[in-house]
Amino acid sequence: MSPADTAPGNTKARILDVAAALVARSPDGDVSTRAVCEAAGVGAPALYRHFGDKEGLLSAVVDHGFDQYLATKRGRGPGTDPVRDLRDGWDTHTDFALRNPNLYRLMNSPAMRTPPAAALESHRILTEDLRRAAEQGKLRLAPELAAQMIMSANVGVCLMLVSRPATFDDMTLSRRVRDAVHTAVFVPEVMADTAPGTGTSGTTTSGGDEAQVPAVATRLGALLRQAPGTVFTPAESALLGEWLDRLSNTAPERP
């Protein structure tokens, strides 16, 4: 082994590459630190020095793999149509999970007590896209709540597809769930506009002025956060924001 191969940076990268490869090939997605050390040609002290423990190593593997997925999101600037960005983002997420089933299960494992940095960044990008949609009057919920709904549904579908493929074998499932969630998140006009050729129903919901209140409150809240101005004191702005969020997230009463 050359001196370059034993440099601290190269040793860490080699351990990470080996661990990622072992995770991808593992029948259950798990690896032992002993197997990683043997495959990387290092002793256990080197692994623990760079990663702390097994959880630290697996967290680094998740960040390393998901980093490749996020590279496409980081590279693109915000498009003119945030709804299209959100639809593409869902589909890209699902595609990543299907191509990397072990890594995806690991990323969302309850054993990972600390959320990987890449997962937090993915959620931040999603929320920013939703804020742009809110500023254009296309969102009927507060962006933060909409992000939680979309992310939990997207992750749930992906976990079923990679964990129980024999049961969840309909490859249109992800698209159907995406459209159902987006129908709950976007104003009816958005879903009607995206219907042709996209698999959405294009069905609009009926309702009078009361049904428009959450969407109007969401847009006003987004615009005020973008340009707060000096009309209100900080305390007044905080109170107004709380009221608008409450209106945004209020579920309509069913007849």
mmCIF file of C-alpha atoms in Angstrom, residues 31-159:
data_model
loop_
_atom_site.group_PDB
_atom_site.id
_atom_site.type_symbol
_atom_site.label_atom_id
_atom_site.label_comp_id
_atom_site.label_asym_id
_atom_site.label_seq_id
_atom_site.Cartn_x
_atom_site.Cartn_y
_atom_site.Cartn_z
ATOM 1 C CA VAL A 31 -22.972 -4.652 7.523
ATOM 2 C CA SER A 32 -20.591 -5.305 10.380
ATOM 3 C CA THR A 33 -17.674 -3.034 11.212
ATOM 4 C CA ARG A 34 -15.443 -6.107 11.128
ATOM 5 C CA ALA A 35 -16.426 -6.866 7.516
ATOM 6 C CA VAL A 36 -15.826 -3.253 6.541
ATOM 7 C CA CYS A 37 -12.389 -3.213 8.143
ATOM 8 C CA GLU A 38 -11.373 -6.464 6.456
ATOM 9 C CA ALA A 39 -12.554 -5.309 3.024
ATOM 10 C CA ALA A 40 -10.920 -1.894 3.403
ATOM 11 C CA GLY A 41 -7.673 -3.350 4.778
ATOM 12 C CA VAL A 42 -7.711 -1.237 7.940
ATOM 13 C CA GLY A 43 -7.864 -1.926 11.635
ATOM 14 C CA ALA A 44 -10.873 -1.178 13.821
ATOM 15 C CA PRO A 45 -9.127 1.820 15.482
ATOM 16 C CA ALA A 46 -8.903 3.555 12.090
ATOM 17 C CA LEU A 47 -12.633 3.102 11.457
ATOM 18 C CA TYR A 48 -13.600 4.362 14.918
ATOM 19 C CA ARG A 49 -11.181 7.283 14.641
ATOM 20 C CA HIS A 50 -12.856 8.507 11.448
ATOM 21 C CA PHE A 51 -16.493 7.635 12.162
ATOM 22 C CA GLY A 52 -16.862 7.197 15.914
ATOM 23 C CA ASP A 53 -18.951 4.021 15.842
ATOM 24 C CA LYS A 54 -21.077 1.889 13.520
ATOM 25 C CA GLU A 55 -23.947 4.364 13.542
ATOM 26 C CA GLY A 56 -21.550 7.139 12.574
ATOM 27 C CA LEU A 57 -20.240 5.020 9.693
ATOM 28 C CA LEU A 58 -23.715 4.164 8.415
ATOM 29 C CA SER A 59 -24.811 7.790 8.727
ATOM 30 C CA ALA A 60 -21.807 8.771 6.608
ATOM 31 C CA VAL A 61 -22.748 6.090 4.059
ATOM 32 C CA VAL A 62 -26.265 7.519 3.844
ATOM 33 C CA ASP A 63 -24.971 11.067 3.437
ATOM 34 C CA HIS A 64 -22.473 9.903 0.813
ATOM 35 C CA GLY A 65 -25.104 8.110 -1.261
ATOM 36 C CA PHE A 66 -27.877 10.653 -0.880
ATOM 37 C CA ASP A 67 -25.378 13.368 -1.709
ATOM 38 C CA GLN A 68 -25.328 12.002 -5.250
ATOM 39 C CA TYR A 69 -29.122 12.287 -5.400
ATOM 40 C CA LEU A 70 -29.099 15.844 -4.058
ATOM 41 C CA ALA A 71 -26.478 16.916 -6.598
ATOM 42 C CA THR A 72 -29.201 17.198 -9.247
ATOM 43 C CA LYS A 73 -31.349 19.328 -6.958
ATOM 44 C CA ARG A 74 -28.478 21.579 -5.895
ATOM 45 C CA GLY A 75 -27.441 22.106 -9.492
ATOM 46 C CA ARG A 76 -30.807 23.277 -10.758
ATOM 47 C CA GLY A 77 -31.999 26.777 -10.109
ATOM 48 C CA PRO A 78 -35.621 27.419 -9.146
ATOM 49 C CA GLY A 79 -37.853 26.916 -12.179
ATOM 50 C CA THR A 80 -40.658 29.217 -13.180
ATOM 51 C CA ASP A 81 -43.206 26.530 -12.253
ATOM 52 C CA PRO A 82 -42.752 25.288 -8.667
ATOM 53 C CA VAL A 83 -45.552 22.748 -9.149
ATOM 54 C CA ARG A 84 -43.587 21.077 -11.953
ATOM 55 C CA ASP A 85 -40.465 21.157 -9.756
ATOM 56 C CA LEU A 86 -42.418 19.454 -6.960
ATOM 57 C CA ARG A 87 -43.821 16.770 -9.250
ATOM 58 C CA ASP A 88 -40.354 16.088 -10.692
ATOM 59 C CA GLY A 89 -38.886 16.087 -7.180
ATOM 60 C CA TRP A 90 -41.323 13.364 -6.055
ATOM 61 C CA ASP A 91 -40.538 11.215 -9.097
ATOM 62 C CA THR A 92 -36.773 11.680 -8.661
ATOM 63 C CA HIS A 93 -37.083 10.685 -5.003
ATOM 64 C CA THR A 94 -38.945 7.487 -5.921
ATOM 65 C CA ASP A 95 -36.471 6.644 -8.673
ATOM 66 C CA PHE A 96 -33.567 7.035 -6.246
ATOM 67 C CA ALA A 97 -35.219 4.691 -3.748
ATOM 68 C CA LEU A 98 -35.867 2.015 -6.373
ATOM 69 C CA ARG A 99 -32.273 2.174 -7.617
ATOM 70 C CA ASN A 100 -30.803 2.105 -4.090
ATOM 71 C CA PRO A 101 -33.164 -0.020 -1.961
ATOM 72 C CA ASN A 102 -30.718 -0.945 0.816
ATOM 73 C CA LEU A 103 -29.395 2.585 1.136
ATOM 74 C CA TYR A 104 -32.928 3.993 1.171
ATOM 75 C CA ARG A 105 -34.098 1.601 3.895
ATOM 76 C CA LEU A 106 -31.008 2.478 5.909
ATOM 77 C CA MET A 107 -31.624 6.190 5.495
ATOM 78 C CA ASN A 108 -35.114 5.829 6.963
ATOM 79 C CA SER A 109 -34.295 3.211 9.590
ATOM 80 C CA PRO A 110 -35.485 3.898 13.168
ATOM 81 C CA ALA A 111 -32.012 2.809 14.250
ATOM 82 C CA MET A 112 -30.614 6.026 12.792
ATOM 83 C CA ARG A 113 -31.234 8.206 15.825
ATOM 84 C CA THR A 114 -29.728 11.320 14.241
ATOM 85 C CA PRO A 115 -31.345 12.412 10.949
ATOM 86 C CA PRO A 116 -28.722 12.404 8.180
ATOM 87 C CA ALA A 117 -27.725 15.865 7.005
ATOM 88 C CA ALA A 118 -28.753 14.973 3.454
ATOM 89 C CA ALA A 119 -32.294 14.116 4.563
ATOM 90 C CA LEU A 120 -32.606 17.476 6.301
ATOM 91 C CA GLU A 121 -31.354 19.264 3.187
ATOM 92 C CA SER A 122 -33.860 17.386 1.037
ATOM 93 C CA HIS A 123 -36.682 18.536 3.324
ATOM 94 C CA ARG A 124 -35.411 22.125 3.159
ATOM 95 C CA ILE A 125 -35.399 22.090 -0.658
ATOM 96 C CA LEU A 126 -38.947 20.704 -0.663
ATOM 97 C CA THR A 127 -40.137 23.427 1.709
ATOM 98 C CA GLU A 128 -38.526 26.162 -0.419
ATOM 99 C CA ASP A 129 -40.312 24.891 -3.539
ATOM 100 C CA LEU A 130 -43.594 24.941 -1.632
ATOM 101 C CA ARG A 131 -42.967 28.494 -0.461
ATOM 102 C CA ARG A 132 -42.553 29.554 -4.083
ATOM 103 C CA ALA A 133 -45.857 27.854 -4.880
ATOM 104 C CA ALA A 134 -47.497 29.690 -1.981
ATOM 105 C CA GLU A 135 -46.192 33.037 -3.236
ATOM 106 C CA GLN A 136 -47.923 32.316 -6.558
ATOM 107 C CA GLY A 137 -51.225 31.505 -4.850
ATOM 108 C CA LYS A 138 -51.043 27.806 -5.745
ATOM 109 C CA LEU A 139 -50.949 26.330 -2.243
ATOM 110 C CA ARG A 140 -53.927 25.787 0.032
ATOM 111 C CA LEU A 141 -51.848 24.918 3.128
ATOM 112 C CA ALA A 142 -48.909 26.503 4.918
ATOM 113 C CA PRO A 143 -45.671 25.372 3.190
ATOM 114 C CA GLU A 144 -44.306 23.730 6.343
ATOM 115 C CA LEU A 145 -47.375 21.514 6.803
ATOM 116 C CA ALA A 146 -47.521 20.748 3.077
ATOM 117 C CA ALA A 147 -43.853 19.671 3.197
ATOM 118 C CA GLN A 148 -44.575 17.275 6.054
ATOM 119 C CA MET A 149 -47.505 15.762 4.155
ATOM 120 C CA ILE A 150 -45.575 15.340 0.902
ATOM 121 C CA MET A 151 -42.388 13.999 2.490
ATOM 122 C CA SER A 152 -44.163 11.487 4.734
ATOM 123 C CA ALA A 153 -46.258 10.210 1.809
ATOM 124 C CA ASN A 154 -43.290 10.027 -0.578
ATOM 125 C CA VAL A 155 -41.110 8.195 1.942
ATOM 126 C CA GLY A 156 -43.962 5.859 2.900
ATOM 127 C CA VAL A 157 -44.615 4.851 -0.709
ATOM 128 C CA CYS A 158 -40.912 4.341 -1.383
ATOM 129 C CA LEU A 159 -40.419 2.187 1.708
#
